[in-house]
Amino acid sequence: MKTDDLIHAIAEDAVPTGLKPQRLLALALAGAVVAAAILFWLLLGPRGNALVSLAEPRFVLKFLVTLGLATAAIGLVLRLIRPGVAPGLWRSALLLAPGLLLIGIAGELLTLPAERWMTVLVGVNARVCLTYIPLMGLAPLGLILLALRSGAPTRPALTGAVAGLIAGGISAAFYAAHCPDDSPLFVATWYVLAIAMLVALGALLGRRLLRW
Amino acid sequence: MQAVSDREAEWAALMRAALGGDRAAYRDLLVALTPVLRAAARQGCLRFGLGVAEAEDVVQETLLALHLKRQTWDDTQPLGPWIRAIARNKLVDAMRRRGRRGAEVDIDAFSEVLAAPVPEDSGIRRDVAKHLQALAPGQRNVVQAIAVDGVSIREAAQRLTMTEGAVRVALHRGLATLAVRLRSSAT
């Protein structure tokens, strides 16, 4: 086919079909939250004192960190799927959640006697954390990656990794309502490890699925 | 020579019209873009020992990518950087497939070429008819009628006794399939 012929065919197909990438992502995120919520209620459920715990700063910090991470990752991914757009401030926004967590850790180390540090870091629920955060994040990751296929990321693996951060953030926020371990030391160890699994999976899948 | 920013503003206006369904504006845009894409692709290919024919493949791939990904352009933003990023991505892809390392592509030089004056088309064209043959029959007939025979969607619908909607869908899917095949072919 000659290039002029191709141009003719493309011009005839002018009217865009389908939703814009950002709309698709919004739908995928809604689906991701629903999917994670269903699994959460079926498999884990909130801990008994979840509502009372909302007065406990270390409990609230878990949600700030995980949801902050997901929010920044959403902003970043929306830029990564647009060719020629620089990530700008969203890349720095990704540092906010880890920054918050570091402040939490500092507070924990200042208020807790040193001999308790290891105990709260290991916690009681590490295995559940490492199982359920990745598990509840799988469907969200799949939905998000599917939506991102309508975009045009020039860095597919990186974009997939950021999709993993979104899925991990959503999943970990639900998990946080279940887990009795509130120490920022626990979060910084096990949540980070669990989310990193989804990030690695996202990068692997993104490399294949997000090419165009 | 027209200033680059004027030209890009004009392109952006055409693209906005095209996204609103204006086929004539879309064709004008693609016709205006093609020589610029071609100049850039040739320069890129020549630098890595690839010929003019390969460059034309890159041009076609880029046109298809611009088309299939047109909704990733934010119409409040300039069009130039978006086009350059897609063209660069397709060139790097083509180099990689042919065993050249993408990292060797000099991105800055490439950006300059895209902004450079437009040379004449030398007329050497690569045929991708083989990819057309690989489409499902329904898609192939539609793409063939519209692309090669140059008929409109309405004429294609009459000729193939299909509804216009079905022609539109087959055309869109056919173009998407062509893009995938071009991307995965190593030649």
mmCIF file of C-alpha atoms in Angstrom:
data_model
loop_
_atom_site.group_PDB
_atom_site.id
_atom_site.type_symbol
_atom_site.label_atom_id
_atom_site.label_comp_id
_atom_site.label_asym_id
_atom_site.label_seq_id
_atom_site.Cartn_x
_atom_site.Cartn_y
_atom_site.Cartn_z
ATOM 1 C CA MET A 1 0.000 0.000 0.000
ATOM 2 C CA LYS A 2 1.309 3.405 -0.885
ATOM 3 C CA THR A 3 1.563 6.046 1.767
ATOM 4 C CA ASP A 4 -0.975 8.246 -0.045
ATOM 5 C CA ASP A 5 -3.439 5.357 -0.068
ATOM 6 C CA LEU A 6 -2.870 4.819 3.610
ATOM 7 C CA ILE A 7 -3.536 8.517 4.253
ATOM 8 C CA HIS A 8 -6.803 8.236 2.362
ATOM 9 C CA ALA A 9 -7.888 5.264 4.452
ATOM 10 C CA ILE A 10 -6.858 6.907 7.716
ATOM 11 C CA ALA A 11 -8.686 10.140 6.852
ATOM 12 C CA GLU A 12 -11.898 8.192 6.204
ATOM 13 C CA ASP A 13 -11.572 6.779 9.724
ATOM 14 C CA ALA A 14 -11.389 10.312 11.198
ATOM 15 C CA VAL A 15 -14.199 10.085 13.762
ATOM 16 C CA PRO A 16 -12.679 8.788 17.005
ATOM 17 C CA THR A 17 -14.314 5.665 18.341
ATOM 18 C CA GLY A 18 -14.105 4.605 21.912
ATOM 19 C CA LEU A 19 -13.467 6.519 25.087
ATOM 20 C CA LYS A 20 -10.507 8.774 25.706
ATOM 21 C CA PRO A 21 -7.691 7.112 27.675
ATOM 22 C CA GLN A 22 -8.331 9.188 30.790
ATOM 23 C CA ARG A 23 -12.006 8.187 30.749
ATOM 24 C CA LEU A 24 -11.094 4.532 30.375
ATOM 25 C CA LEU A 25 -8.645 4.842 33.255
ATOM 26 C CA ALA A 26 -11.348 6.427 35.430
ATOM 27 C CA LEU A 27 -13.643 3.480 34.688
ATOM 28 C CA ALA A 28 -10.842 1.011 35.340
ATOM 29 C CA LEU A 29 -10.075 2.674 38.683
ATOM 30 C CA ALA A 30 -13.718 2.467 39.718
ATOM 31 C CA GLY A 31 -13.689 -1.203 38.753
ATOM 32 C CA ALA A 32 -10.393 -1.697 40.573
ATOM 33 C CA VAL A 33 -11.780 -0.284 43.830
ATOM 34 C CA VAL A 34 -14.900 -2.438 43.550
ATOM 35 C CA ALA A 35 -12.869 -5.567 42.780
ATOM 36 C CA ALA A 36 -10.492 -4.958 45.696
ATOM 37 C CA ALA A 37 -13.422 -4.159 48.007
ATOM 38 C CA ILE A 38 -15.227 -7.391 47.131
ATOM 39 C CA LEU A 39 -12.134 -9.506 47.749
ATOM 40 C CA PHE A 40 -11.481 -7.598 50.954
ATOM 41 C CA TRP A 41 -14.948 -8.255 52.356
ATOM 42 C CA LEU A 42 -14.858 -11.897 51.266
ATOM 43 C CA LEU A 43 -11.350 -12.726 52.471
ATOM 44 C CA LEU A 44 -10.398 -10.335 55.268
ATOM 45 C CA GLY A 45 -12.910 -7.739 56.443
ATOM 46 C CA PRO A 46 -12.050 -4.748 58.629
ATOM 47 C CA ARG A 47 -10.614 -5.358 62.068
ATOM 48 C CA GLY A 48 -13.082 -5.134 64.919
ATOM 49 C CA ASN A 49 -11.913 -1.805 66.273
ATOM 50 C CA ALA A 50 -11.390 -0.165 62.863
ATOM 51 C CA LEU A 51 -13.765 2.754 63.491
ATOM 52 C CA VAL A 52 -12.406 3.483 66.948
ATOM 53 C CA SER A 53 -8.877 3.310 65.551
ATOM 54 C CA LEU A 54 -9.570 6.279 63.290
ATOM 55 C CA ALA A 55 -8.580 8.410 66.274
ATOM 56 C CA GLU A 56 -5.181 6.701 66.303
ATOM 57 C CA PRO A 57 -2.631 8.630 64.161
ATOM 58 C CA ARG A 58 -0.595 5.542 63.262
ATOM 59 C CA PHE A 59 -3.742 3.835 61.921
ATOM 60 C CA VAL A 60 -4.717 6.893 59.855
ATOM 61 C CA LEU A 61 -1.158 7.216 58.554
ATOM 62 C CA LYS A 62 -1.500 3.833 56.817
ATOM 63 C CA PHE A 63 -4.334 5.227 54.685
ATOM 64 C CA LEU A 64 -2.601 8.521 54.013
ATOM 65 C CA VAL A 65 0.495 6.702 52.792
ATOM 66 C CA THR A 66 -1.247 4.095 50.642
ATOM 67 C CA LEU A 67 -3.884 6.399 49.149
ATOM 68 C CA GLY A 68 -1.317 9.172 48.693
ATOM 69 C CA LEU A 69 0.852 6.738 46.783
ATOM 70 C CA ALA A 70 -2.058 5.661 44.564
ATOM 71 C CA THR A 71 -3.102 9.271 43.892
ATOM 72 C CA ALA A 72 0.369 10.401 42.873
ATOM 73 C CA ALA A 73 0.789 7.310 40.717
ATOM 74 C CA ILE A 74 -2.511 8.057 38.930
ATOM 75 C CA GLY A 75 -1.355 11.594 38.179
ATOM 76 C CA LEU A 76 1.965 10.308 36.901
ATOM 77 C CA VAL A 77 0.504 7.548 34.750
ATOM 78 C CA LEU A 78 -1.861 9.995 33.053
ATOM 79 C CA ARG A 79 1.216 11.867 31.882
ATOM 80 C CA LEU A 80 3.206 8.772 30.948
ATOM 81 C CA ILE A 81 0.527 7.661 28.473
ATOM 82 C CA ARG A 82 0.676 10.962 26.579
ATOM 83 C CA PRO A 83 3.621 11.203 24.186
ATOM 84 C CA GLY A 84 5.603 14.425 24.424
ATOM 85 C CA VAL A 85 4.319 15.332 27.880
ATOM 86 C CA ALA A 86 6.885 15.649 30.677
ATOM 87 C CA PRO A 87 5.966 14.018 34.009
ATOM 88 C CA GLY A 88 6.591 17.374 35.692
ATOM 89 C CA LEU A 89 5.652 17.681 39.329
ATOM 90 C CA TRP A 90 3.913 14.316 39.455
ATOM 91 C CA ARG A 91 7.234 12.559 39.642
ATOM 92 C CA SER A 92 8.029 14.505 42.803
ATOM 93 C CA ALA A 93 4.481 13.941 44.086
ATOM 94 C CA LEU A 94 5.358 10.265 44.188
ATOM 95 C CA LEU A 95 7.809 11.086 47.000
ATOM 96 C CA LEU A 96 5.101 12.524 49.266
ATOM 97 C CA ALA A 97 3.847 9.163 50.533
ATOM 98 C CA PRO A 98 7.331 7.813 51.365
ATOM 99 C CA GLY A 99 8.077 11.186 52.988
ATOM 100 C CA LEU A 100 5.003 10.874 55.206
ATOM 101 C CA LEU A 101 6.028 7.361 56.114
ATOM 102 C CA LEU A 102 9.520 8.542 57.059
ATOM 103 C CA ILE A 103 7.990 11.143 59.375
ATOM 104 C CA GLY A 104 5.892 8.376 60.900
ATOM 105 C CA ILE A 105 8.981 6.227 61.381
ATOM 106 C CA ALA A 106 10.821 9.104 63.017
ATOM 107 C CA GLY A 107 7.912 9.559 65.431
ATOM 108 C CA GLU A 108 7.835 5.833 66.149
ATOM 109 C CA LEU A 109 11.567 5.674 66.866
ATOM 110 C CA LEU A 110 11.358 8.712 69.140
ATOM 111 C CA THR A 111 8.410 7.455 71.183
ATOM 112 C CA LEU A 112 9.110 3.721 71.289
ATOM 113 C CA PRO A 113 11.931 2.161 73.378
ATOM 114 C CA ALA A 114 14.617 0.651 71.148
ATOM 115 C CA GLU A 115 14.027 -2.904 72.365
ATOM 116 C CA ARG A 116 10.460 -2.765 70.979
ATOM 117 C CA TRP A 117 11.518 -1.700 67.481
ATOM 118 C CA MET A 118 12.157 -5.167 66.107
ATOM 119 C CA THR A 119 8.930 -6.500 67.621
ATOM 120 C CA VAL A 120 6.677 -3.925 65.950
ATOM 121 C CA LEU A 121 8.618 -4.192 62.699
ATOM 122 C CA VAL A 122 8.087 -7.933 62.486
ATOM 123 C CA GLY A 123 4.522 -7.494 63.735
ATOM 124 C CA VAL A 124 2.026 -10.350 63.865
ATOM 125 C CA ASN A 125 0.599 -10.236 60.384
ATOM 126 C CA ALA A 126 3.526 -10.047 57.947
ATOM 127 C CA ARG A 127 2.591 -13.208 56.057
ATOM 128 C CA VAL A 128 -1.021 -12.114 55.610
ATOM 129 C CA CYS A 129 0.236 -8.737 54.404
ATOM 130 C CA LEU A 130 2.588 -10.273 51.842
ATOM 131 C CA THR A 131 -0.186 -12.554 50.592
ATOM 132 C CA TYR A 132 -3.257 -10.368 50.502
ATOM 133 C CA ILE A 133 -1.903 -7.043 49.251
ATOM 134 C CA PRO A 134 -0.567 -8.630 46.045
ATOM 135 C CA LEU A 135 -3.643 -10.882 45.773
ATOM 136 C CA MET A 136 -6.188 -8.076 46.127
ATOM 137 C CA GLY A 137 -4.100 -5.961 43.753
ATOM 138 C CA LEU A 138 -4.117 -8.410 40.853
ATOM 139 C CA ALA A 139 -7.543 -7.533 39.456
ATOM 140 C CA PRO A 140 -6.943 -3.781 39.856
ATOM 141 C CA LEU A 141 -3.590 -4.123 38.082
ATOM 142 C CA GLY A 142 -5.195 -6.022 35.206
ATOM 143 C CA LEU A 143 -8.003 -3.487 34.809
ATOM 144 C CA ILE A 144 -5.626 -0.532 34.943
ATOM 145 C CA LEU A 145 -3.242 -2.062 32.396
ATOM 146 C CA LEU A 146 -6.147 -2.803 30.048
ATOM 147 C CA ALA A 147 -7.270 0.815 30.236
ATOM 148 C CA LEU A 148 -3.718 2.067 29.693
ATOM 149 C CA ARG A 149 -3.515 0.129 26.444
ATOM 150 C CA SER A 150 -5.562 2.935 24.908
ATOM 151 C CA GLY A 151 -2.734 5.314 25.789
ATOM 152 C CA ALA A 152 0.610 5.667 24.078
ATOM 153 C CA PRO A 153 3.323 5.288 26.721
ATOM 154 C CA THR A 154 6.788 5.732 25.270
ATOM 155 C CA ARG A 155 8.129 3.801 28.284
ATOM 156 C CA PRO A 156 5.898 0.726 28.610
ATOM 157 C CA ALA A 157 7.760 -1.010 31.455
ATOM 158 C CA LEU A 158 7.903 2.145 33.582
ATOM 159 C CA THR A 159 4.234 2.840 32.882
ATOM 160 C CA GLY A 160 3.374 -0.731 33.895
ATOM 161 C CA ALA A 161 5.373 -0.304 37.090
ATOM 162 C CA VAL A 162 3.437 2.857 37.953
ATOM 163 C CA ALA A 163 0.219 0.948 37.246
ATOM 164 C CA GLY A 164 1.502 -1.546 39.830
ATOM 165 C CA LEU A 165 1.905 1.311 42.315
ATOM 166 C CA ILE A 166 -1.722 2.355 41.779
ATOM 167 C CA ALA A 167 -2.970 -1.206 42.212
ATOM 168 C CA GLY A 168 -0.710 -1.704 45.226
ATOM 169 C CA GLY A 169 -1.849 1.554 46.823
ATOM 170 C CA ILE A 170 -5.533 0.664 46.434
ATOM 171 C CA SER A 171 -5.072 -2.877 47.665
ATOM 172 C CA ALA A 172 -2.885 -1.847 50.604
ATOM 173 C CA ALA A 173 -5.419 0.792 51.687
ATOM 174 C CA PHE A 174 -8.055 -1.930 52.030
ATOM 175 C CA TYR A 175 -5.618 -4.246 53.723
ATOM 176 C CA ALA A 176 -4.723 -1.494 56.195
ATOM 177 C CA ALA A 177 -8.274 -1.586 57.546
ATOM 178 C CA HIS A 178 -7.798 -5.246 58.415
ATOM 179 C CA CYS A 179 -4.240 -5.440 59.694
ATOM 180 C CA PRO A 180 -3.652 -5.026 63.452
ATOM 181 C CA ASP A 181 -0.061 -3.853 62.871
ATOM 182 C CA ASP A 182 -0.058 -0.059 62.803
ATOM 183 C CA SER A 183 3.631 0.648 63.280
ATOM 184 C CA PRO A 184 5.193 2.717 60.474
ATOM 185 C CA LEU A 185 8.113 0.306 60.791
ATOM 186 C CA PHE A 186 5.801 -2.550 59.827
ATOM 187 C CA VAL A 187 4.319 -0.552 56.944
ATOM 188 C CA ALA A 188 7.733 0.455 55.647
ATOM 189 C CA THR A 189 8.841 -3.174 55.599
ATOM 190 C CA TRP A 190 5.944 -5.402 54.630
ATOM 191 C CA TYR A 191 3.615 -3.043 52.767
ATOM 192 C CA VAL A 192 6.546 -1.827 50.708
ATOM 193 C CA LEU A 193 7.594 -5.393 49.913
ATOM 194 C CA ALA A 194 4.045 -6.398 48.984
ATOM 195 C CA ILE A 195 3.505 -3.348 46.780
ATOM 196 C CA ALA A 196 6.911 -3.915 45.179
ATOM 197 C CA MET A 197 5.671 -7.310 43.973
ATOM 198 C CA LEU A 198 2.811 -5.616 42.128
ATOM 199 C CA VAL A 199 5.205 -2.992 40.763
ATOM 200 C CA ALA A 200 7.510 -5.700 39.396
ATOM 201 C CA LEU A 201 4.569 -7.593 37.901
ATOM 202 C CA GLY A 202 3.230 -4.367 36.417
ATOM 203 C CA ALA A 203 6.601 -3.618 34.813
ATOM 204 C CA LEU A 204 6.804 -7.111 33.334
ATOM 205 C CA LEU A 205 3.259 -7.021 31.978
ATOM 206 C CA GLY A 206 3.547 -3.409 30.852
ATOM 207 C CA ARG A 207 6.553 -4.240 28.770
ATOM 208 C CA ARG A 208 4.430 -6.654 26.762
ATOM 209 C CA LEU A 209 0.937 -5.180 26.969
ATOM 210 C CA LEU A 210 1.614 -1.462 26.688
ATOM 211 C CA ARG A 211 3.651 -1.462 23.489
ATOM 212 C CA TRP A 212 1.996 0.128 20.490
ATOM 213 C CA MET B 1 9.504 29.406 5.008
ATOM 214 C CA GLN B 2 6.697 29.415 7.497
ATOM 215 C CA ALA B 3 7.688 29.688 11.130
ATOM 216 C CA VAL B 4 7.567 26.353 12.929
ATOM 217 C CA SER B 5 5.153 27.624 15.572
ATOM 218 C CA ASP B 6 2.709 28.956 12.938
ATOM 219 C CA ARG B 7 2.836 25.672 11.119
ATOM 220 C CA GLU B 8 2.238 23.709 14.295
ATOM 221 C CA ALA B 9 -0.646 25.955 15.295
ATOM 222 C CA GLU B 10 -2.196 25.262 11.902
ATOM 223 C CA TRP B 11 -1.672 21.523 12.378
ATOM 224 C CA ALA B 12 -3.260 21.696 15.813
ATOM 225 C CA ALA B 13 -6.319 23.447 14.367
ATOM 226 C CA LEU B 14 -6.607 20.743 11.708
ATOM 227 C CA MET B 15 -6.269 18.020 14.327
ATOM 228 C CA ARG B 16 -9.014 19.567 16.444
ATOM 229 C CA ALA B 17 -11.287 19.619 13.417
ATOM 230 C CA ALA B 18 -10.323 16.033 12.600
ATOM 231 C CA LEU B 19 -11.133 14.852 16.123
ATOM 232 C CA GLY B 20 -14.529 16.468 15.600
ATOM 233 C CA GLY B 21 -15.016 14.229 12.553
ATOM 234 C CA ASP B 22 -13.809 16.547 9.755
ATOM 235 C CA ARG B 23 -12.278 14.124 7.225
ATOM 236 C CA ALA B 24 -11.081 16.809 4.839
ATOM 237 C CA ALA B 25 -9.194 18.593 7.625
ATOM 238 C CA TYR B 26 -7.724 15.286 8.714
ATOM 239 C CA ARG B 27 -6.536 14.497 5.207
ATOM 240 C CA ASP B 28 -5.005 17.976 4.880
ATOM 241 C CA LEU B 29 -3.165 17.438 8.145
ATOM 242 C CA LEU B 30 -1.833 14.012 7.170
ATOM 243 C CA VAL B 31 -0.775 15.242 3.739
ATOM 244 C CA ALA B 32 1.045 18.182 5.315
ATOM 245 C CA LEU B 33 2.709 16.006 7.957
ATOM 246 C CA THR B 34 3.891 13.209 5.696
ATOM 247 C CA PRO B 35 6.818 14.981 3.966
ATOM 248 C CA VAL B 36 8.072 16.183 7.341
ATOM 249 C CA LEU B 37 7.820 12.691 8.829
ATOM 250 C CA ARG B 38 9.487 11.299 5.714
ATOM 251 C CA ALA B 39 12.437 13.680 5.918
ATOM 252 C CA ALA B 40 12.965 12.773 9.557
ATOM 253 C CA ALA B 41 12.605 9.039 8.949
ATOM 254 C CA ARG B 42 15.056 9.112 6.055
ATOM 255 C CA GLN B 43 17.648 11.001 7.960
ATOM 256 C CA GLY B 44 17.257 8.611 10.872
ATOM 257 C CA CYS B 45 17.411 5.517 8.668
ATOM 258 C CA LEU B 46 20.337 6.707 6.594
ATOM 259 C CA ARG B 47 22.361 7.374 9.685
ATOM 260 C CA PHE B 48 22.016 3.718 10.613
ATOM 261 C CA GLY B 49 22.580 2.291 7.190
ATOM 262 C CA LEU B 50 18.948 1.634 6.389
ATOM 263 C CA GLY B 51 17.485 2.575 3.059
ATOM 264 C CA VAL B 52 14.747 4.838 1.825
ATOM 265 C CA ALA B 53 12.348 1.892 1.636
ATOM 266 C CA GLU B 54 12.712 1.211 5.350
ATOM 267 C CA ALA B 55 12.173 4.896 5.997
ATOM 268 C CA GLU B 56 8.858 4.723 4.187
ATOM 269 C CA ASP B 57 7.830 1.839 6.436
ATOM 270 C CA VAL B 58 8.616 4.039 9.409
ATOM 271 C CA VAL B 59 6.518 6.834 7.883
ATOM 272 C CA GLN B 60 3.541 4.507 7.458
ATOM 273 C CA GLU B 61 3.921 3.131 10.951
ATOM 274 C CA THR B 62 4.103 6.650 12.331
ATOM 275 C CA LEU B 63 0.983 7.728 10.439
ATOM 276 C CA LEU B 64 -0.905 4.719 11.766
ATOM 277 C CA ALA B 65 0.318 5.392 15.306
ATOM 278 C CA LEU B 66 -0.667 9.070 15.107
ATOM 279 C CA HIS B 67 -4.070 7.929 13.926
ATOM 280 C CA LEU B 68 -4.706 5.133 16.402
ATOM 281 C CA LYS B 69 -3.357 7.148 19.329
ATOM 282 C CA ARG B 70 -4.850 10.515 18.385
ATOM 283 C CA GLN B 71 -6.926 10.612 21.543
ATOM 284 C CA THR B 72 -3.746 10.768 23.628
ATOM 285 C CA TRP B 73 -3.185 14.299 22.373
ATOM 286 C CA ASP B 74 -4.464 16.859 24.876
ATOM 287 C CA ASP B 75 -6.035 19.471 22.579
ATOM 288 C CA THR B 76 -5.129 22.256 24.969
ATOM 289 C CA GLN B 77 -1.443 21.428 24.426
ATOM 290 C CA PRO B 78 0.735 22.113 21.353
ATOM 291 C CA LEU B 79 0.636 19.372 18.744
ATOM 292 C CA GLY B 80 4.326 19.444 17.776
ATOM 293 C CA PRO B 81 5.832 17.718 20.836
ATOM 294 C CA TRP B 82 3.190 14.995 20.635
ATOM 295 C CA ILE B 83 3.957 14.283 16.977
ATOM 296 C CA ARG B 84 7.703 14.379 17.564
ATOM 297 C CA ALA B 85 7.471 11.944 20.480
ATOM 298 C CA ILE B 86 5.429 9.460 18.439
ATOM 299 C CA ALA B 87 7.667 9.766 15.370
ATOM 300 C CA ARG B 88 10.782 9.324 17.488
ATOM 301 C CA ASN B 89 9.273 6.319 19.228
ATOM 302 C CA LYS B 90 8.438 4.656 15.919
ATOM 303 C CA LEU B 91 11.907 5.316 14.526
ATOM 304 C CA VAL B 92 13.590 3.917 17.634
ATOM 305 C CA ASP B 93 11.283 0.896 17.404
ATOM 306 C CA ALA B 94 12.219 0.307 13.782
ATOM 307 C CA MET B 95 15.929 0.534 14.599
ATOM 308 C CA ARG B 96 15.548 -1.906 17.450
ATOM 309 C CA ARG B 97 13.725 -4.432 15.318
ATOM 310 C CA ARG B 98 16.499 -4.288 12.770
ATOM 311 C CA GLY B 99 19.125 -4.911 15.383
ATOM 312 C CA ARG B 100 20.255 -1.348 15.867
ATOM 313 C CA ARG B 101 20.291 -0.261 19.427
ATOM 314 C CA GLY B 102 17.620 2.321 20.117
ATOM 315 C CA ALA B 103 19.976 4.184 22.388
ATOM 316 C CA GLU B 104 22.126 5.056 19.401
ATOM 317 C CA VAL B 105 19.418 7.130 17.820
ATOM 318 C CA ASP B 106 20.368 10.744 18.304
ATOM 319 C CA ILE B 107 17.161 12.193 19.620
ATOM 320 C CA ASP B 108 18.198 15.839 19.520
ATOM 321 C CA ALA B 109 19.262 15.677 15.907
ATOM 322 C CA PHE B 110 15.991 13.969 15.149
ATOM 323 C CA SER B 111 13.974 16.772 16.706
ATOM 324 C CA GLU B 112 15.810 19.294 14.553
ATOM 325 C CA VAL B 113 14.985 17.376 11.421
ATOM 326 C CA LEU B 114 11.305 17.449 12.231
ATOM 327 C CA ALA B 115 11.468 21.198 12.441
ATOM 328 C CA ALA B 116 13.538 21.516 9.255
ATOM 329 C CA PRO B 117 12.199 22.557 5.833
ATOM 330 C CA VAL B 118 10.355 19.935 3.839
ATOM 331 C CA PRO B 119 12.220 18.207 0.993
ATOM 332 C CA GLU B 120 10.543 16.786 -2.103
ATOM 333 C CA ASP B 121 9.303 13.222 -2.076
ATOM 334 C CA SER B 122 11.705 11.174 -4.177
ATOM 335 C CA GLY B 123 8.918 8.781 -5.082
ATOM 336 C CA ILE B 124 10.443 5.499 -3.983
ATOM 337 C CA ARG B 125 7.780 3.617 -2.074
ATOM 338 C CA ARG B 126 7.672 0.429 -0.171
ATOM 339 C CA ASP B 127 4.680 -1.750 -0.708
ATOM 340 C CA VAL B 128 3.025 -3.207 2.356
ATOM 341 C CA ALA B 129 0.443 -5.085 0.337
ATOM 342 C CA LYS B 130 1.623 -8.265 1.995
ATOM 343 C CA HIS B 131 0.261 -6.972 5.275
ATOM 344 C CA LEU B 132 -3.059 -6.215 3.639
ATOM 345 C CA GLN B 133 -3.285 -9.839 2.557
ATOM 346 C CA ALA B 134 -2.969 -10.944 6.161
ATOM 347 C CA LEU B 135 -6.128 -9.098 7.255
ATOM 348 C CA ALA B 136 -9.390 -10.955 7.746
ATOM 349 C CA PRO B 137 -11.350 -10.909 4.449
ATOM 350 C CA GLY B 138 -13.984 -8.462 5.697
ATOM 351 C CA GLN B 139 -11.387 -5.965 6.866
ATOM 352 C CA ARG B 140 -9.202 -6.511 3.831
ATOM 353 C CA ASN B 141 -11.981 -5.785 1.344
ATOM 354 C CA VAL B 142 -12.884 -2.580 3.126
ATOM 355 C CA VAL B 143 -9.303 -1.330 3.551
ATOM 356 C CA GLN B 144 -8.509 -2.291 -0.032
ATOM 357 C CA ALA B 145 -11.532 -0.470 -1.424
ATOM 358 C CA ILE B 146 -10.948 2.679 0.588
ATOM 359 C CA ALA B 147 -7.148 2.816 0.557
ATOM 360 C CA VAL B 148 -6.160 1.352 -2.778
ATOM 361 C CA ASP B 149 -9.235 2.140 -4.873
ATOM 362 C CA GLY B 150 -9.721 5.440 -3.118
ATOM 363 C CA VAL B 151 -13.485 5.262 -2.550
ATOM 364 C CA SER B 152 -15.331 6.855 0.369
ATOM 365 C CA ILE B 153 -16.968 4.963 3.217
ATOM 366 C CA ARG B 154 -20.369 5.394 1.565
ATOM 367 C CA GLU B 155 -19.137 4.091 -1.804
ATOM 368 C CA ALA B 156 -17.390 1.190 -0.110
ATOM 369 C CA ALA B 157 -20.621 0.336 1.689
ATOM 370 C CA GLN B 158 -22.547 0.259 -1.588
ATOM 371 C CA ARG B 159 -19.875 -1.701 -3.378
ATOM 372 C CA LEU B 160 -19.540 -4.327 -0.648
ATOM 373 C CA THR B 161 -23.266 -4.300 0.232
ATOM 374 C CA MET B 162 -22.491 -3.491 3.844
ATOM 375 C CA THR B 163 -23.905 -0.789 6.115
ATOM 376 C CA GLU B 164 -21.768 2.333 6.506
ATOM 377 C CA GLY B 165 -21.410 1.568 10.187
ATOM 378 C CA ALA B 166 -20.026 -1.894 9.437
ATOM 379 C CA VAL B 167 -17.592 -0.406 6.909
ATOM 380 C CA ARG B 168 -16.449 2.112 9.487
ATOM 381 C CA VAL B 169 -15.817 -0.600 12.064
ATOM 382 C CA ALA B 170 -14.024 -2.847 9.565
ATOM 383 C CA LEU B 171 -11.850 0.061 8.412
ATOM 384 C CA HIS B 172 -10.894 0.989 11.942
ATOM 385 C CA ARG B 173 -10.107 -2.578 12.932
ATOM 386 C CA GLY B 174 -8.247 -3.139 9.689
ATOM 387 C CA LEU B 175 -6.014 -0.136 10.334
ATOM 388 C CA ALA B 176 -5.377 -1.274 13.901
ATOM 389 C CA THR B 177 -4.437 -4.746 12.659
ATOM 390 C CA LEU B 178 -2.149 -3.262 10.011
ATOM 391 C CA ALA B 179 -0.363 -1.273 12.707
ATOM 392 C CA VAL B 180 0.203 -4.414 14.765
ATOM 393 C CA ARG B 181 1.499 -6.323 11.751
ATOM 394 C CA LEU B 182 3.832 -3.546 10.668
ATOM 395 C CA ARG B 183 5.183 -3.363 14.186
ATOM 396 C CA SER B 184 5.814 -7.068 14.519
ATOM 397 C CA SER B 185 7.363 -7.611 11.088
ATOM 398 C CA ALA B 186 11.132 -7.609 11.015
ATOM 399 C CA THR B 187 11.658 -6.494 7.436
#
